[in-house]
Amino acid sequence: RDQERLRARIALERETLPALERAGGALRELLGRLERHAEALGAPVGEEGGGEVAAELRRCSELEYGLQSEMREVSEALTTAEVEAAQLRDRNQESRAELARLAETLERELVAAEAPMAQAEREEIEVKLARVQRRREQIGPVNPLAKREYEEASEHVKDLAAQRKDLESALVELRALIRRTDREIAQAFEDTFDATARNFEEMIAELFPGGSGRLRKVDVAPPKPRLARNGDEPAAEDVPDDEETDDYGAPTDKAWGVEIEVTPAGKSTRRLSLLSGGERSLVALGFVFAVLMARPCPFYILDEVEAALDDLNLDRFLRLVRRFAERSQFIVVTHQKRTMDAADILYGVSMGGDGITKVVSRKLPPEGGLQLGDVPEADAAEAEAA
């Protein structure tokens, strides 16, 4: 629009120039006439020529007045045109500056149009601008801190990425540690199992004269296929053929169980469920003492382990306890009198004549057996009650 106005003003000035040129020509013609009149006036004038000169001067004055009026009008039009041209130049500079600012904002090169935009195209652009304005109003006010918040969020994302990288490295090291620990555990289990198996055979030979027994490893937990990533059916590619891994990708060992096989003298059975209660108790005691020999502990607690044993098997159990009493301490909870006789110290609960219970402890002589005559009568009564 500014360009159109500027072109209109230029056309107007072009139309004004011929009038100015005509006024200049009239002034030059007037100047020539005045010079000729001045020459005529300089010559001797008679009475008859004076009237003609006066008439000519009046005509010249009228012509000068008309020319001056026309020159004032042209001057005013020229001044107005110059003012409007200056305004148009200022608006043109502002438009160019605005165009440069828009080009920098949009990050693209913009060139001023050489021809006016069509009315249909202008209306289409105005509709788009109105739509963009409504969308901007729907977005709401602009957050002036958005740039700083974005920078802070970007820095936080970088920190999280660095932390994730550290965690992944730590996870790799942890998986390696898990695998190494699993191997050490498996090796320790193998060593302990081998030693326990040898000791168990020795214990069964002692507890079941003429019998035999052994320990055997069994796989009690077969590998379970994992579910697919996007469904409930297992994916073949998720289950490796040679090695199973846990949720962290570390290989897991198979779960091994221990199966006990015992054949007493004169019997062909091997299953524990077909043995008597006393025989099953002896087998369990043999396994406990086999583990004791493989991995000794400072003390053991045995609770009613010989309750189902007869006298013969009880003697065998007591021989085992005496055998291992030198390396470990046994705490036996029992109601068997013969087991009490084999103990070094007895702890019991007694109730006196007043009906109050109290704990009684007695240390037995090395040769065994607690004699009531060896303690005072009151303590003897308490020991007998215990």
Short mmCIF file of C-alpha atoms in Angstrom, two decimals:
data_model
loop_
_atom_site.label_atom_id
_atom_site.label_comp_id
_atom_site.label_asym_id
_atom_site.label_seq_id
_atom_site.Cartn_x
_atom_site.Cartn_y
_atom_site.Cartn_z
CA ARG A 1 0.00 0.00 0.00
CA ASP A 2 2.85 2.38 0.80
CA GLN A 3 4.42 1.64 -2.55
CA GLU A 4 1.12 2.35 -4.30
CA ARG A 5 0.81 5.70 -2.53
CA LEU A 6 4.40 6.57 -3.41
CA ARG A 7 3.77 5.75 -7.08
CA ALA A 8 0.62 7.95 -7.02
CA ARG A 9 2.57 10.87 -5.57
CA ILE A 10 5.29 10.46 -8.18
CA ALA A 11 2.66 10.48 -10.95
CA LEU A 12 1.13 13.62 -9.45
CA GLU A 13 4.51 15.33 -9.40
CA ARG A 14 5.10 14.33 -13.00
CA GLU A 15 1.76 15.90 -13.93
CA THR A 16 2.70 19.10 -12.00
CA LEU A 17 6.07 19.53 -13.77
CA PRO A 18 4.58 20.67 -17.15
CA ALA A 19 2.56 23.34 -15.35
CA LEU A 20 5.73 24.53 -13.62
CA GLU A 21 7.58 24.54 -16.93
CA ARG A 22 4.76 26.56 -18.54
CA ALA A 23 4.87 29.03 -15.62
CA GLY A 24 8.65 29.36 -16.09
CA GLY A 25 8.18 30.02 -19.81
CA ALA A 26 5.53 32.66 -19.09
CA LEU A 27 7.89 34.32 -16.59
CA ARG A 28 10.69 34.35 -19.16
CA GLU A 29 8.34 35.85 -21.74
CA LEU A 30 7.26 38.47 -19.21
CA LEU A 31 10.88 39.24 -18.47
CA GLY A 32 11.50 39.79 -22.16
CA ARG A 33 8.51 42.09 -22.47
CA LEU A 34 9.61 44.04 -19.40
CA GLU A 35 13.07 44.45 -20.85
CA ARG A 36 11.59 45.73 -24.13
CA HIS A 37 9.31 48.10 -22.25
CA ALA A 38 12.28 49.28 -20.20
CA GLU A 39 14.14 50.06 -23.41
CA ALA A 40 11.11 51.81 -24.78
CA LEU A 41 10.76 53.78 -21.59
CA GLY A 42 14.35 54.80 -21.83
CA ALA A 43 13.74 56.43 -25.22
CA PRO A 44 12.27 59.94 -25.47
CA VAL A 45 8.54 59.78 -24.94
CA GLY A 46 6.06 62.18 -26.41
CA GLU A 47 2.63 63.07 -25.25
CA GLU A 48 1.00 60.55 -27.55
CA GLY A 49 3.22 57.64 -26.50
CA GLY A 50 2.68 58.13 -22.78
CA GLY A 51 -0.85 56.76 -22.85
CA GLU A 52 0.19 53.63 -24.65
CA VAL A 53 3.00 53.00 -22.19
CA ALA A 54 0.66 53.39 -19.26
CA ALA A 55 -1.81 50.97 -20.79
CA GLU A 56 0.97 48.49 -21.47
CA LEU A 57 2.17 48.76 -17.87
CA ARG A 58 -1.32 48.06 -16.57
CA ARG A 59 -1.55 44.95 -18.74
CA CYS A 60 1.85 43.82 -17.50
CA SER A 61 0.80 44.34 -13.89
CA GLU A 62 -2.34 42.28 -14.39
CA LEU A 63 -0.34 39.55 -16.11
CA GLU A 64 2.22 39.59 -13.27
CA TYR A 65 -0.52 39.30 -10.66
CA GLY A 66 -2.04 36.31 -12.48
CA LEU A 67 1.35 34.63 -12.80
CA GLN A 68 2.13 35.20 -9.12
CA SER A 69 -1.23 33.65 -8.12
CA GLU A 70 -0.53 30.62 -10.32
CA MET A 71 3.00 30.35 -8.89
CA ARG A 72 1.63 30.41 -5.30
CA GLU A 73 -0.78 27.59 -6.13
CA VAL A 74 1.96 25.52 -7.77
CA SER A 75 4.30 26.19 -4.81
CA GLU A 76 1.68 25.06 -2.33
CA ALA A 77 1.01 21.89 -4.34
CA LEU A 78 4.76 21.24 -4.58
CA THR A 79 5.19 21.69 -0.79
CA THR A 80 2.30 19.31 -0.10
CA ALA A 81 3.75 16.74 -2.50
CA GLU A 82 7.20 16.99 -0.85
CA VAL A 83 5.66 16.46 2.63
CA GLU A 84 3.69 13.44 1.45
CA ALA A 85 6.77 12.08 -0.33
CA ALA A 86 8.82 12.42 2.90
CA GLN A 87 6.11 10.59 4.84
CA LEU A 88 5.99 7.85 2.22
CA ARG A 89 9.78 7.49 2.40
CA ASP A 90 9.61 7.14 6.19
CA ARG A 91 6.85 4.54 5.94
CA ASN A 92 8.83 2.72 3.26
CA GLN A 93 11.86 2.55 5.58
CA GLU A 94 9.65 1.30 8.43
CA SER A 95 8.16 -1.34 6.13
CA ARG A 96 11.65 -2.52 5.12
CA ALA A 97 12.73 -2.69 8.77
CA GLU A 98 9.60 -4.68 9.64
CA LEU A 99 10.25 -7.01 6.70
CA ALA A 100 13.83 -7.58 7.93
CA ARG A 101 12.57 -8.30 11.46
CA LEU A 102 10.04 -10.82 10.16
CA ALA A 103 12.74 -12.50 8.05
CA GLU A 104 14.99 -12.83 11.11
CA THR A 105 12.13 -14.20 13.23
CA LEU A 106 11.05 -16.72 10.60
CA GLU A 107 14.69 -17.55 9.75
CA ARG A 108 14.02 -17.28 6.02
CA GLU A 109 14.67 -14.73 3.29
CA LEU A 110 11.76 -12.41 2.50
CA VAL A 111 11.56 -10.11 -0.52
CA ALA A 112 9.14 -7.20 -0.98
CA ALA A 113 6.37 -7.84 -3.49
CA GLU A 114 6.75 -6.09 -6.82
CA ALA A 115 3.02 -6.06 -7.57
CA PRO A 116 -0.06 -5.60 -5.37
CA MET A 117 -1.55 -8.80 -3.95
CA ALA A 118 -4.80 -10.06 -5.41
CA GLN A 119 -7.92 -9.48 -3.34
CA ALA A 120 -8.78 -13.20 -3.13
CA GLU A 121 -5.29 -14.06 -1.94
CA ARG A 122 -5.39 -11.21 0.57
CA GLU A 123 -8.73 -12.48 1.98
CA GLU A 124 -7.35 -16.03 2.25
CA ILE A 125 -4.30 -14.78 4.18
CA GLU A 126 -6.51 -12.73 6.48
CA VAL A 127 -8.61 -15.85 7.24
CA LYS A 128 -5.44 -17.80 8.08
CA LEU A 129 -4.20 -14.99 10.30
CA ALA A 130 -7.52 -14.93 12.16
CA ARG A 131 -7.28 -18.70 12.68
CA VAL A 132 -3.71 -18.41 13.99
CA GLN A 133 -4.81 -15.61 16.31
CA ARG A 134 -7.59 -17.78 17.77
CA ARG A 135 -5.17 -20.66 18.30
CA ARG A 136 -2.74 -18.32 20.02
CA GLU A 137 -5.52 -17.11 22.33
CA GLN A 138 -6.42 -20.72 23.13
CA ILE A 139 -2.80 -21.47 24.04
CA GLY A 140 -2.96 -18.80 26.72
CA PRO A 141 -0.37 -16.40 27.99
CA VAL A 142 3.26 -16.87 27.04
CA ASN A 143 5.54 -18.17 29.78
CA PRO A 144 8.52 -15.82 29.94
CA LEU A 145 10.51 -18.44 31.86
CA ALA A 146 9.98 -21.16 29.26
CA LYS A 147 13.48 -20.80 27.80
CA ARG A 148 15.16 -21.07 31.18
CA GLU A 149 12.94 -24.00 32.16
CA TYR A 150 13.80 -25.70 28.88
CA GLU A 151 17.52 -25.23 29.54
CA GLU A 152 17.12 -26.63 33.06
CA ALA A 153 15.15 -29.59 31.73
CA SER A 154 17.78 -30.23 29.06
CA GLU A 155 20.52 -30.17 31.70
CA HIS A 156 18.49 -32.56 33.84
CA VAL A 157 18.08 -34.91 30.87
CA LYS A 158 21.84 -34.84 30.31
CA ASP A 159 22.42 -35.70 33.97
CA LEU A 160 19.93 -38.55 33.74
CA ALA A 161 21.64 -39.84 30.60
CA ALA A 162 25.00 -39.80 32.40
CA GLN A 163 23.45 -41.56 35.39
CA ARG A 164 21.87 -44.13 33.10
CA LYS A 165 25.24 -44.78 31.49
CA ASP A 166 26.79 -45.25 34.94
CA LEU A 167 23.94 -47.56 35.96
CA GLU A 168 24.34 -49.63 32.82
CA SER A 169 28.06 -49.97 33.51
CA ALA A 170 27.32 -50.91 37.11
CA LEU A 171 24.70 -53.39 35.90
CA VAL A 172 27.24 -55.05 33.63
CA GLU A 173 29.67 -55.31 36.54
CA LEU A 174 26.89 -56.60 38.78
CA ARG A 175 25.94 -59.27 36.27
CA ALA A 176 29.57 -60.34 36.08
CA LEU A 177 29.70 -60.45 39.88
CA ILE A 178 26.48 -62.50 39.97
CA ARG A 179 27.86 -64.96 37.48
CA ARG A 180 31.12 -65.23 39.41
CA THR A 181 29.22 -65.65 42.69
CA ASP A 182 26.97 -68.29 41.13
CA ARG A 183 30.01 -70.18 39.95
CA GLU A 184 31.58 -69.99 43.40
CA ILE A 185 28.32 -71.11 45.03
CA ALA A 186 28.00 -73.98 42.56
CA GLN A 187 31.61 -74.99 43.22
CA ALA A 188 31.10 -74.76 46.99
CA PHE A 189 27.92 -76.83 46.67
CA GLU A 190 29.75 -79.45 44.62
CA ASP A 191 32.58 -79.66 47.14
CA THR A 192 30.19 -79.83 50.10
CA PHE A 193 27.98 -82.36 48.35
CA ASP A 194 30.90 -84.62 47.50
CA ALA A 195 32.22 -84.51 51.08
CA THR A 196 28.73 -85.00 52.52
CA ALA A 197 28.07 -87.93 50.17
CA ARG A 198 31.24 -89.67 51.32
CA ASN A 199 30.45 -89.00 54.97
CA PHE A 200 26.84 -90.15 54.52
CA GLU A 201 27.99 -93.52 53.21
CA GLU A 202 30.20 -93.83 56.30
CA MET A 203 27.34 -92.81 58.65
CA ILE A 204 24.89 -95.28 57.06
CA ALA A 205 27.46 -98.06 57.36
CA GLU A 206 27.78 -97.24 61.07
CA LEU A 207 24.07 -96.73 61.81
CA PHE A 208 22.91 -99.65 59.64
CA PRO A 209 25.49 -102.42 60.00
CA GLY A 210 25.53 -104.36 56.76
CA GLY A 211 23.45 -101.70 54.97
CA SER A 212 24.36 -99.07 52.41
CA GLY A 213 23.26 -95.63 51.36
CA ARG A 214 24.19 -92.77 49.07
CA LEU A 215 23.24 -89.24 48.12
CA ARG A 216 22.24 -88.37 44.58
CA LYS A 217 21.64 -84.98 42.95
CA VAL A 218 18.35 -84.45 41.14
CA ASP A 219 17.03 -81.56 39.09
CA VAL A 220 13.98 -80.32 40.98
CA ALA A 221 13.26 -77.13 39.03
CA PRO A 222 13.39 -77.49 35.23
CA PRO A 223 13.84 -74.25 33.28
CA LYS A 224 10.56 -72.41 32.80
CA PRO A 225 10.04 -70.59 29.47
CA ARG A 226 9.61 -66.84 29.80
CA LEU A 227 6.64 -64.99 28.36
CA ALA A 228 6.90 -63.05 25.15
CA ARG A 229 7.31 -59.31 25.31
CA ASN A 230 3.88 -58.63 23.79
CA GLY A 231 1.73 -61.59 24.74
CA ASP A 232 1.10 -64.53 27.03
CA GLU A 233 2.75 -67.22 24.91
CA PRO A 234 6.44 -67.99 25.18
CA ALA A 235 8.66 -66.75 22.41
CA ALA A 236 11.21 -69.20 21.08
CA GLU A 237 13.87 -66.54 20.67
CA ASP A 238 13.46 -65.49 24.34
CA VAL A 239 14.43 -68.93 25.70
CA PRO A 240 18.08 -69.82 25.02
CA ASP A 241 18.81 -73.44 24.31
CA ASP A 242 22.00 -73.76 26.29
CA GLU A 243 21.62 -71.30 29.15
CA GLU A 244 18.76 -69.79 31.13
CA THR A 245 18.97 -66.19 32.29
CA ASP A 246 17.12 -64.28 35.00
CA ASP A 247 15.26 -60.96 34.71
CA TYR A 248 18.58 -59.09 34.68
CA GLY A 249 20.09 -61.15 31.89
CA ALA A 250 22.44 -63.07 34.21
CA PRO A 251 22.65 -66.84 33.70
CA THR A 252 20.98 -68.86 36.41
CA ASP A 253 22.02 -72.30 37.60
CA LYS A 254 19.56 -75.13 37.68
CA ALA A 255 17.95 -75.89 41.03
CA TRP A 256 19.40 -79.11 42.37
CA GLY A 257 17.87 -81.29 45.04
CA VAL A 258 19.38 -84.13 47.04
CA GLU A 259 17.82 -87.56 46.95
CA ILE A 260 18.68 -90.07 49.69
CA GLU A 261 18.91 -93.75 48.86
CA VAL A 262 19.28 -96.21 51.78
CA THR A 263 19.22 -100.00 51.76
CA PRO A 264 19.24 -101.52 55.28
CA ALA A 265 20.73 -104.97 55.75
CA GLY A 266 18.35 -107.65 54.58
CA LYS A 267 16.06 -105.26 52.71
CA SER A 268 15.85 -104.32 49.07
CA THR A 269 13.93 -101.09 49.42
CA ARG A 270 15.54 -97.76 48.82
CA ARG A 271 12.69 -95.27 49.27
CA LEU A 272 12.47 -93.53 52.63
CA SER A 273 8.67 -93.72 52.63
CA LEU A 274 8.91 -97.52 52.90
CA LEU A 275 11.19 -97.41 55.95
CA SER A 276 9.99 -97.49 59.53
CA GLY A 277 9.91 -94.40 61.70
CA GLY A 278 13.05 -95.38 63.58
CA GLU A 279 14.91 -96.11 60.37
CA ARG A 280 13.89 -92.77 58.86
CA SER A 281 15.10 -91.03 62.06
CA LEU A 282 18.45 -92.81 61.80
CA VAL A 283 18.77 -91.82 58.13
CA ALA A 284 18.06 -88.18 59.01
CA LEU A 285 20.61 -88.32 61.86
CA GLY A 286 23.15 -89.86 59.50
CA PHE A 287 22.60 -87.02 57.04
CA VAL A 288 22.95 -84.39 59.80
CA PHE A 289 26.21 -85.89 61.03
CA ALA A 290 27.48 -86.23 57.45
CA VAL A 291 26.93 -82.50 56.98
CA LEU A 292 28.57 -81.92 60.39
CA MET A 293 31.67 -83.72 59.20
CA ALA A 294 31.76 -81.74 55.93
CA ARG A 295 30.98 -78.31 57.47
CA PRO A 296 31.54 -78.37 61.23
CA CYS A 297 29.61 -75.94 63.45
CA PRO A 298 30.37 -74.91 67.06
CA PHE A 299 27.10 -76.27 68.41
CA TYR A 300 23.94 -78.14 67.36
CA ILE A 301 20.41 -78.22 68.75
CA LEU A 302 18.61 -81.56 68.47
CA ASP A 303 14.95 -81.58 69.46
CA GLU A 304 13.42 -85.01 70.17
CA VAL A 305 15.47 -86.60 67.39
CA GLU A 306 15.67 -89.99 69.13
CA ALA A 307 12.02 -90.25 70.15
CA ALA A 308 11.30 -92.99 67.59
CA LEU A 309 14.49 -95.00 68.24
CA ASP A 310 14.54 -98.29 70.05
CA ASP A 311 17.25 -99.16 72.58
CA LEU A 312 19.65 -100.58 69.98
CA ASN A 313 19.41 -97.65 67.66
CA LEU A 314 19.51 -95.24 70.64
CA ASP A 315 22.88 -96.69 71.59
CA ARG A 316 24.12 -96.04 68.05
CA PHE A 317 22.88 -92.44 68.22
CA LEU A 318 24.59 -91.86 71.58
CA ARG A 319 27.85 -93.28 70.23
CA LEU A 320 27.70 -90.72 67.41
CA VAL A 321 27.03 -87.90 69.86
CA ARG A 322 29.97 -88.92 72.05
CA ARG A 323 32.13 -89.25 68.95
CA PHE A 324 31.48 -85.69 67.78
CA ALA A 325 31.19 -84.10 71.24
CA GLU A 326 34.91 -83.34 71.16
CA ARG A 327 34.58 -81.00 68.14
CA SER A 328 31.10 -79.55 68.70
CA GLN A 329 28.65 -78.91 71.50
CA PHE A 330 25.25 -80.63 71.39
CA ILE A 331 22.09 -79.27 73.00
CA VAL A 332 19.58 -82.13 73.08
CA VAL A 333 15.93 -81.68 74.01
CA THR A 334 14.79 -85.12 75.10
CA HIS A 335 12.61 -87.21 77.39
CA GLN A 336 14.77 -90.33 77.06
CA LYS A 337 16.44 -91.29 80.34
CA ARG A 338 19.36 -92.96 78.61
CA THR A 339 20.03 -89.79 76.64
CA MET A 340 19.99 -87.83 79.91
CA ASP A 341 22.47 -90.28 81.40
CA ALA A 342 24.85 -89.64 78.51
CA ALA A 343 24.73 -85.86 78.98
CA ASP A 344 27.35 -83.77 80.77
CA ILE A 345 24.91 -81.14 82.09
CA LEU A 346 21.18 -81.41 82.66
CA TYR A 347 18.67 -78.54 82.63
CA GLY A 348 15.12 -79.20 83.71
CA VAL A 349 12.04 -77.60 85.22
CA SER A 350 10.87 -78.82 88.61
CA MET A 351 7.88 -78.03 90.80
CA GLY A 352 8.38 -78.08 94.55
CA GLY A 353 5.87 -78.65 97.30
CA ASP A 354 4.80 -75.00 97.21
CA GLY A 355 3.65 -75.38 93.59
CA ILE A 356 6.24 -72.98 92.18
CA THR A 357 8.26 -74.15 89.18
CA LYS A 358 11.91 -73.37 88.79
CA VAL A 359 14.81 -74.32 86.53
CA VAL A 360 17.19 -76.95 87.89
CA SER A 361 20.67 -77.54 86.45
CA ARG A 362 23.02 -80.39 87.35
CA LYS A 363 26.49 -81.18 86.12
CA LEU A 364 27.04 -84.92 85.79
CA PRO A 365 30.33 -86.65 86.65
CA PRO A 366 32.54 -87.59 83.70
CA GLU A 367 31.91 -91.28 84.22
CA GLY A 368 28.19 -90.61 83.65
CA GLY A 369 25.09 -91.08 85.66
CA LEU A 370 23.55 -88.78 88.29
CA GLN A 371 23.37 -90.42 91.72
CA LEU A 372 20.81 -89.01 94.12
CA GLY A 373 23.13 -89.64 97.03
CA ASP A 374 25.72 -87.30 95.58
CA VAL A 375 23.58 -84.18 96.11
CA PRO A 376 21.70 -82.75 99.08
CA GLU A 377 18.26 -84.21 99.83
CA ALA A 378 16.37 -81.13 98.64
CA ASP A 379 18.27 -81.04 95.36
CA ALA A 380 17.94 -84.82 95.05
CA ALA A 381 14.17 -84.49 95.33
CA GLU A 382 14.17 -81.77 92.70
CA ALA A 383 16.40 -83.82 90.40
CA GLU A 384 14.18 -86.89 90.86
CA ALA A 385 11.12 -84.80 90.02
CA ALA A 386 12.87 -83.35 86.99
#
